[in-house]
mmCIF file of C-alpha atoms in Angstrom:
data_model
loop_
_atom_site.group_PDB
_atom_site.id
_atom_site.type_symbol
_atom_site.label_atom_id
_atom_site.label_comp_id
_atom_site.label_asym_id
_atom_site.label_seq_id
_atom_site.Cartn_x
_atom_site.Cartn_y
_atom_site.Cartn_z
ATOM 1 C CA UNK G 30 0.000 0.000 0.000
ATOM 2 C CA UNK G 31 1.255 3.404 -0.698
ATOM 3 C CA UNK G 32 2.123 6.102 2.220
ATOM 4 C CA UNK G 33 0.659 8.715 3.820
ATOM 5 C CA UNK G 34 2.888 10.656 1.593
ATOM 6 C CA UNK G 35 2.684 9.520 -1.363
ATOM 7 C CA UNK G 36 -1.405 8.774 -0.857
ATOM 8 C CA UNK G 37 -1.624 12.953 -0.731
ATOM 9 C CA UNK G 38 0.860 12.970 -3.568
ATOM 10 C CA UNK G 39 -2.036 11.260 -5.194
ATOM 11 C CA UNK G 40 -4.892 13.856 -4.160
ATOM 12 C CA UNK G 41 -3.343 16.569 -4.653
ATOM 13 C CA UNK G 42 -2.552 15.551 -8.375
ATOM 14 C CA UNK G 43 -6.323 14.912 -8.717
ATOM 15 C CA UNK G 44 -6.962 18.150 -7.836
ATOM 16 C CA UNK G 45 -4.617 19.561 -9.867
ATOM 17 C CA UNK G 46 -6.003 17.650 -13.157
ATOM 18 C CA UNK G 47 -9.452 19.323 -11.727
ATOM 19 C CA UNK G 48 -7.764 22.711 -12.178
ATOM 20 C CA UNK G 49 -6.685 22.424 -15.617
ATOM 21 C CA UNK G 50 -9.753 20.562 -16.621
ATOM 22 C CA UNK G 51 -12.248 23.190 -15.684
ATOM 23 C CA UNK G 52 -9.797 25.805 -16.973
ATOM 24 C CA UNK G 53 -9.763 23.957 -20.602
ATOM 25 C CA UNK G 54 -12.091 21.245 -21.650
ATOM 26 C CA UNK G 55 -15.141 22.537 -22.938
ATOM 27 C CA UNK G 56 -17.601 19.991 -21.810
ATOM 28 C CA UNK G 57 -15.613 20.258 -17.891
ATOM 29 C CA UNK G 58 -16.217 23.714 -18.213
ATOM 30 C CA UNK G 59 -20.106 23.757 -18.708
ATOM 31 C CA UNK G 60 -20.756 21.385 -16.011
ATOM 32 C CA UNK G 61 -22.591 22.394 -12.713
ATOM 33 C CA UNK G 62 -23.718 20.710 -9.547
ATOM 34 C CA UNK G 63 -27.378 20.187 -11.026
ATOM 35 C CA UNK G 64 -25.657 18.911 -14.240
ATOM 36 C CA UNK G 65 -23.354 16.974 -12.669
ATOM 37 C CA UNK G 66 -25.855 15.446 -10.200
ATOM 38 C CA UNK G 67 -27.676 12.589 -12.066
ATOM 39 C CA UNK G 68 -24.108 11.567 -13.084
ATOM 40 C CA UNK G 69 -22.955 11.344 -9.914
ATOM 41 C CA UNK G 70 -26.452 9.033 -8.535
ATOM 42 C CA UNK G 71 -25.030 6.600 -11.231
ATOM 43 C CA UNK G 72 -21.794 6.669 -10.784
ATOM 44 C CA UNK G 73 -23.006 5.232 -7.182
ATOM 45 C CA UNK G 74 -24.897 2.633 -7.962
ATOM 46 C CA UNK G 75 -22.264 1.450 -10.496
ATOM 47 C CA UNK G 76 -19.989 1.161 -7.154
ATOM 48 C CA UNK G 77 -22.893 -0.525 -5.495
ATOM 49 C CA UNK G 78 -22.832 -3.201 -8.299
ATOM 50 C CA UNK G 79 -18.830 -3.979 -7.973
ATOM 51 C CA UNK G 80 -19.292 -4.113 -4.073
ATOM 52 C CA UNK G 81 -22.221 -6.943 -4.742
ATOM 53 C CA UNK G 82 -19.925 -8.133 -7.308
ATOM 54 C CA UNK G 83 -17.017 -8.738 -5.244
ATOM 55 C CA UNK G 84 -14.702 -7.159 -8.011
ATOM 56 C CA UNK G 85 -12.264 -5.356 -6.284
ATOM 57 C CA UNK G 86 -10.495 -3.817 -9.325
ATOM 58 C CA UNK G 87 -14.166 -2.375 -10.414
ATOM 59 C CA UNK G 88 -14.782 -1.265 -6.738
ATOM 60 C CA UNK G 89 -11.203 0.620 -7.123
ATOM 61 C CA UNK G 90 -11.928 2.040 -10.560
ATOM 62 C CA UNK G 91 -15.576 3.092 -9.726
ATOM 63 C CA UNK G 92 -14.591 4.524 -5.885
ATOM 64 C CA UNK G 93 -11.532 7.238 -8.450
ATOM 65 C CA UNK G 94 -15.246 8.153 -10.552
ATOM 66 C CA UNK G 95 -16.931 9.031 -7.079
ATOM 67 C CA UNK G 96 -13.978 11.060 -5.844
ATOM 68 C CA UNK G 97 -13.553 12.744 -9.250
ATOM 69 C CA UNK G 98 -16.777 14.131 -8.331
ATOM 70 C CA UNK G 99 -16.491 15.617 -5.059
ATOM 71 C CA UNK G 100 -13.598 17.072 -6.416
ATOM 72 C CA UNK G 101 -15.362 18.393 -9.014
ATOM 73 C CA UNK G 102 -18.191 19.752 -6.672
ATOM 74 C CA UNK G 103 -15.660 21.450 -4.165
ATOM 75 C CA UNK G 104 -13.892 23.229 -7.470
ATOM 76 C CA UNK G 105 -17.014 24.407 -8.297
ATOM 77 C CA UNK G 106 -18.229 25.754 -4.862
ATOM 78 C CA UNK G 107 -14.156 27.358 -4.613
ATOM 79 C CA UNK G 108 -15.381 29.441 -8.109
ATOM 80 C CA UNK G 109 -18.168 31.006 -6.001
ATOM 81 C CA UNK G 110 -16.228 31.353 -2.509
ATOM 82 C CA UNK G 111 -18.960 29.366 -0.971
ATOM 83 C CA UNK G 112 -16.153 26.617 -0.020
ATOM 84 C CA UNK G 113 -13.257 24.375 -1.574
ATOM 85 C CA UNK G 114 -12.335 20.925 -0.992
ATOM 86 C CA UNK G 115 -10.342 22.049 2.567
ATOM 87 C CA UNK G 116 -13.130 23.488 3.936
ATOM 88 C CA UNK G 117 -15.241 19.985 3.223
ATOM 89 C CA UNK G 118 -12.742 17.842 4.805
ATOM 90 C CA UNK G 119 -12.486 20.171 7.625
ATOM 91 C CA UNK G 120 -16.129 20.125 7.970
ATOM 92 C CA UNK G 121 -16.476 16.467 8.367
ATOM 93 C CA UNK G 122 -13.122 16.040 10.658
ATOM 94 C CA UNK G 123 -15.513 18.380 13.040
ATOM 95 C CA UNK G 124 -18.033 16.349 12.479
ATOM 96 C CA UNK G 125 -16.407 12.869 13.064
ATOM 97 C CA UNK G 126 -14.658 14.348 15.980
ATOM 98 C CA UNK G 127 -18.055 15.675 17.811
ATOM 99 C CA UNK G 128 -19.945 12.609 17.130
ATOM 100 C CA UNK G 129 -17.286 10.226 18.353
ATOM 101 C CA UNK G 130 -16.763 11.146 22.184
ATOM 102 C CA UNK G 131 -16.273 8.003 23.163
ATOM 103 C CA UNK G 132 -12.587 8.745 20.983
ATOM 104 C CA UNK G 133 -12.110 12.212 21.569
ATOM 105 C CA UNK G 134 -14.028 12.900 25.306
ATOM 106 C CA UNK G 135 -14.508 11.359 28.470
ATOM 107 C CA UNK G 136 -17.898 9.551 27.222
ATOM 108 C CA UNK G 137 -17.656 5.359 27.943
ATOM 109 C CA UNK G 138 -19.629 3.188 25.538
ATOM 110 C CA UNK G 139 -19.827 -0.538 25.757
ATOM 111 C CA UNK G 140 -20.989 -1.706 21.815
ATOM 112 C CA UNK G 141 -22.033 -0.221 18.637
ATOM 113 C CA UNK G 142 -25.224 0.246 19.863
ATOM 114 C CA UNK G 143 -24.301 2.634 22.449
ATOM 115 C CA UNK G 144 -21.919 4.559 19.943
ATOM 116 C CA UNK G 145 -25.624 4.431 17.351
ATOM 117 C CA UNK G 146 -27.508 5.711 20.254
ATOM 118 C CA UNK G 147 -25.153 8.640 21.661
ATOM 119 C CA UNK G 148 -24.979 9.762 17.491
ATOM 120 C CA UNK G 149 -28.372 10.349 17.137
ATOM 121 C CA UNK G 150 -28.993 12.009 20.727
ATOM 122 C CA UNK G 151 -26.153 14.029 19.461
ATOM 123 C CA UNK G 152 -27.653 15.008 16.206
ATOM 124 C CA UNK G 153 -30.897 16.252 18.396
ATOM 125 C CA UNK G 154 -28.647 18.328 20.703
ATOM 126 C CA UNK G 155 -26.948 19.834 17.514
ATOM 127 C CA UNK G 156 -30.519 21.394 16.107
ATOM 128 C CA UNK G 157 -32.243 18.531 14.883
ATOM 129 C CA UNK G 158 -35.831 18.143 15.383
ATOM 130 C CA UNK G 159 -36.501 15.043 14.321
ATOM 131 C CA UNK G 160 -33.851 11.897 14.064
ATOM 132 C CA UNK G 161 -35.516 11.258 10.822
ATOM 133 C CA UNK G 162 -34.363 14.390 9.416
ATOM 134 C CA UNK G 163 -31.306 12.890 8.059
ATOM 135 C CA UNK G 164 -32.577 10.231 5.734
ATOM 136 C CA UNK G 165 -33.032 11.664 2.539
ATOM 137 C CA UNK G 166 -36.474 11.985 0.561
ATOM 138 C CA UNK G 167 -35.285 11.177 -2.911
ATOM 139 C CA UNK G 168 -33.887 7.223 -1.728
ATOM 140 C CA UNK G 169 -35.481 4.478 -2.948
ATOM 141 C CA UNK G 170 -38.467 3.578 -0.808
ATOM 142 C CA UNK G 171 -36.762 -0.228 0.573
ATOM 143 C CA UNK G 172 -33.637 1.829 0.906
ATOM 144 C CA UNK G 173 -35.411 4.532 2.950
ATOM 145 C CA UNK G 174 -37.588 2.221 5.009
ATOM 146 C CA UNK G 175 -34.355 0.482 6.080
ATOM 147 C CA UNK G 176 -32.932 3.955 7.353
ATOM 148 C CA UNK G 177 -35.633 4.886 8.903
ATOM 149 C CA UNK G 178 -36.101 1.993 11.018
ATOM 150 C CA UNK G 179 -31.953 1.781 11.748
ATOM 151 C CA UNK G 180 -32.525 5.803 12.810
ATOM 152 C CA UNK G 181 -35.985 5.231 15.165
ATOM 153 C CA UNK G 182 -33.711 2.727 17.190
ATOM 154 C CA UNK G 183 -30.855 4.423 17.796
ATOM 155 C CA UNK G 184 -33.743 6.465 20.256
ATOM 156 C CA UNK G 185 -34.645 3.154 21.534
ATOM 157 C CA UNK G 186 -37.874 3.019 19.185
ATOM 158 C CA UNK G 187 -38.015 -0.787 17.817
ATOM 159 C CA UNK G 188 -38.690 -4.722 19.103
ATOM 160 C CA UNK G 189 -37.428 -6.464 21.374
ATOM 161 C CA UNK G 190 -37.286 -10.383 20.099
ATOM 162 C CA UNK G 191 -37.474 -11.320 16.051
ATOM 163 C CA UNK G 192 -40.271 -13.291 16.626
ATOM 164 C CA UNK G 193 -42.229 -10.158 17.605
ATOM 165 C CA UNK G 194 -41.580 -8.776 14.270
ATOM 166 C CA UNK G 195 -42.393 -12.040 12.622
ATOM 167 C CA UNK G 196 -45.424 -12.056 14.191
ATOM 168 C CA UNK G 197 -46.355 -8.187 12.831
ATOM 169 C CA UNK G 198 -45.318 -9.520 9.589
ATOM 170 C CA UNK G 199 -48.276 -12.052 9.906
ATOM 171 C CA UNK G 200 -50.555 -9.988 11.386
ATOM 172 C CA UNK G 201 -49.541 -7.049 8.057
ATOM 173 C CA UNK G 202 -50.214 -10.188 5.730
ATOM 174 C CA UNK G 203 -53.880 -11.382 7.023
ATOM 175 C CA UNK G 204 -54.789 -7.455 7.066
ATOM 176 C CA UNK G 205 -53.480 -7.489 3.145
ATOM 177 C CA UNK G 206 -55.492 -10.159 2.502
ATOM 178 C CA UNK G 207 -58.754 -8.734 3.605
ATOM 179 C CA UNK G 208 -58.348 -5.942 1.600
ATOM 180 C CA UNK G 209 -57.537 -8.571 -1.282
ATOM 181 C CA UNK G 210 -60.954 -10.341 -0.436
ATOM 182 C CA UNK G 211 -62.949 -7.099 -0.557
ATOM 183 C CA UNK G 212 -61.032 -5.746 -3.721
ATOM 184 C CA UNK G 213 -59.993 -1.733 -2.692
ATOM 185 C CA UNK G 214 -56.976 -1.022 -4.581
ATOM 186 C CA UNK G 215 -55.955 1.983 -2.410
ATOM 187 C CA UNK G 216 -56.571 -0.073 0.664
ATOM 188 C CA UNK G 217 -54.571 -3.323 -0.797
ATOM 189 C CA UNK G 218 -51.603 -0.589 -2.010
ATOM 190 C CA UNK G 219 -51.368 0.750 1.920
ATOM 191 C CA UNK G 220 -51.483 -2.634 3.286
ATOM 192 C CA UNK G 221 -48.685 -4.027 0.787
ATOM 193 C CA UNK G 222 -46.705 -1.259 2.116
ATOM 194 C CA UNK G 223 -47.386 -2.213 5.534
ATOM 195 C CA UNK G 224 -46.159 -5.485 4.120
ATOM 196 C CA UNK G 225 -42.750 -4.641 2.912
ATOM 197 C CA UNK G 226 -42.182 -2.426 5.732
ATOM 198 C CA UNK G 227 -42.202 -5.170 8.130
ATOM 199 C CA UNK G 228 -40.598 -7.340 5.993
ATOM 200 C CA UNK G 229 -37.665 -4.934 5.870
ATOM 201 C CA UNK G 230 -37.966 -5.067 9.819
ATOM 202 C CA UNK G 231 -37.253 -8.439 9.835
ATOM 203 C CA UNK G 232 -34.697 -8.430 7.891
ATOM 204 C CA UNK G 233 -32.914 -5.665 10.313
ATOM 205 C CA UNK G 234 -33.478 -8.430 12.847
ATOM 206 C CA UNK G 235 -32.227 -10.798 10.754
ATOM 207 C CA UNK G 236 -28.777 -9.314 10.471
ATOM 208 C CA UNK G 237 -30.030 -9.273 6.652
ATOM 209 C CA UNK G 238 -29.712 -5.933 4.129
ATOM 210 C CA UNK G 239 -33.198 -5.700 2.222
ATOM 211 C CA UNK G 240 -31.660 -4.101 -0.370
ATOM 212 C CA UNK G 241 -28.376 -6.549 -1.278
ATOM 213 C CA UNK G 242 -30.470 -9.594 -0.847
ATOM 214 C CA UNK G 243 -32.932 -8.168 -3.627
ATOM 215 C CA UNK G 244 -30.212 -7.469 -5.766
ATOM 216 C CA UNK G 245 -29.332 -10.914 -5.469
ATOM 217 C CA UNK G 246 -32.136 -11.995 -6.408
ATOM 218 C CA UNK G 247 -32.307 -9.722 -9.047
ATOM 219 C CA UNK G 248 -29.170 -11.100 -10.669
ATOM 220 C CA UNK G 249 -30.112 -14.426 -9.932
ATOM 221 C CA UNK G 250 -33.159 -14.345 -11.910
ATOM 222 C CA UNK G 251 -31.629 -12.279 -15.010
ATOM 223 C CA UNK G 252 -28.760 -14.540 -14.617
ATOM 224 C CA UNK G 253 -31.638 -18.189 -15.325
ATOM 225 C CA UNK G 254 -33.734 -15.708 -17.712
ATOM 226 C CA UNK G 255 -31.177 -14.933 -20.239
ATOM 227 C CA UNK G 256 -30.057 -18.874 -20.274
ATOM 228 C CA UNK G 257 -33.799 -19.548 -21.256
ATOM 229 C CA UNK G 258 -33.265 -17.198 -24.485
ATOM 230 C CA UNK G 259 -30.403 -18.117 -25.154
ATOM 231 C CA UNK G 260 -31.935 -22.122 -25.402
ATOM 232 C CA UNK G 261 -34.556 -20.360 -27.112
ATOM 233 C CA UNK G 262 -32.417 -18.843 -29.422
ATOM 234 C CA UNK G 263 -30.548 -23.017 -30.228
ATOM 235 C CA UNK G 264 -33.677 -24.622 -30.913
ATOM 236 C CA UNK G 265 -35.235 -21.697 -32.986
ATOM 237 C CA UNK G 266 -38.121 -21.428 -31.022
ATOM 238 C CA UNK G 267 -38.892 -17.701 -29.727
ATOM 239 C CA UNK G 268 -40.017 -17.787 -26.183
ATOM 240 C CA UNK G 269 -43.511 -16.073 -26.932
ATOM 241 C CA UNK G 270 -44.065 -19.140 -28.328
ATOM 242 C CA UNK G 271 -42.856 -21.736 -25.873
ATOM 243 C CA UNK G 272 -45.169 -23.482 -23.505
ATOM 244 C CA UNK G 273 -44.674 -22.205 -19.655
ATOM 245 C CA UNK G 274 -43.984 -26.309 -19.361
ATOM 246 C CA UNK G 275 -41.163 -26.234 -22.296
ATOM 247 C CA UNK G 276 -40.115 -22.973 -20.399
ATOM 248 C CA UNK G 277 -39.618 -24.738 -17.242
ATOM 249 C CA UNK G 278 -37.258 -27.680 -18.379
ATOM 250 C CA UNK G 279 -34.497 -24.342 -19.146
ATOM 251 C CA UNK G 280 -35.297 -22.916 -16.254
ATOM 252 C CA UNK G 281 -34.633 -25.788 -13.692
ATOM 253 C CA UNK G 282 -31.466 -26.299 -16.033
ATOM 254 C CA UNK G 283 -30.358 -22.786 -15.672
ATOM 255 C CA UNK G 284 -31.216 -23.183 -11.067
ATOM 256 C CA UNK G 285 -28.151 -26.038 -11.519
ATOM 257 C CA UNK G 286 -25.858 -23.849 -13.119
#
């Protein structure tokens, strides 16, 4: 691994390249943060694939495209003297530094659940109103459900046992089936909700992330669909065509791959 040294060598080379860039190329020129900000959501989630994936030389090659853009966000905010890329990592330092007493005080935890707990009741003291005022409105609604529910229990808000949970989860399905019975769709809609809300619960409890293990099975299923066209495709037979029976043989092939 490089050192300390030659690790800043390294930044401050980046931000260099950002200097010249926005100085000369015409497309680096034009850019802004609300321009730049749908780029940046996908240049995420492309790091959230290589993490699933495993691929560490992806994970390294898609973690340089994140950090070109908060360089390229601090360059901009330096052009308007609102701040540069020092006064970001001096912000969070500040940050990190306040909301870890237990490292930098006299405060004594015993787990991560203490250290979860004195964050949030930190937060609070620090102007917050509401613990839920730091998970963002734009996530993706299994993504936000699972932040909300990590953020209500740092305040002590949440089960006791799994089985509790479990037992909401039943008591969430029955209720969706009434409203299946009786046929309201806005009624069915809120109850489904109620439905994957408790589910995500129980993953929480679980030690499971919603979110990875529906990517997985995500992948998994794209994975046995695209062997079933691609059988299609050797025995010139399109799929719209194919029996759900026919369809099956491929796709109990493709489960043993």
């Amino acid at each position: 691994m490089n050192s300390r040294e030659d690790q800043l060598l390294a930044f401050d080379r980046l931000l260099t390249i950002m200097d010249e860039l926005r100085a000369q190329c015409p497309w680096d020129k034009k850019q802004t943060m609300e321009s730049l900000r749908h780029l940046t959501i996908e240049e995420v989630y492309e790091l959230g694939d290589a993490i699933l994936d495993k691929d560490q030389e992806e994970i390294k090659k898609e973690l340089g495209d994140v950090l070109l853009h908060l360089v390229f966000y601090a360059k901009i905010g330096s052009e308007t003297n609102d701040f540069d890329i020092a006064d970001i990592a001096n912000s969070i330092c500040e940050k990190l530094i306040s909301r870890h007493p237990h490292i930098y005080g006299d405060v004594k935890v015993e787990n991560e659940e203490d250290v979860k707990r004195n964050w949030e009741t930190l937060k609070l003291k620090e102007g917050k109103k509401s613990v839920l005022e730091g998970v963002p409105k734009s996530l993706p609604a299994l993504v936000k459900a699972s932040r909300i529910q990590e953020k209500v229990k740092g305040v002590g808000f949440d089960w006791e046992e799994p089985q509790q949970v479990f037992e909401k989860l039943q008591e969430e399905l029955g209720e969706l089936q009434h409203e299946i019975d009786t046929n309201d769709k806005d009624k069915m809609e809120a109850e489904f909700g109620d439905v994957l809300f408790s589910m995500v619960n129980y993953a929480r409890f679980l030690n499971i992330n919603p979110e990875n293990a529906l990517e997985r099975t995500n992948k998994k299923f794209i994975k046995r669909f695209q062997y079933l066209e691609e059988k299609a495709i050797q025995i010139n037979k399109p799929l719209s065509e194919m029996s759900l029976a026919e369809m099956d043989i491929f796709w109990n092939e493709a489960k043993l791959l």
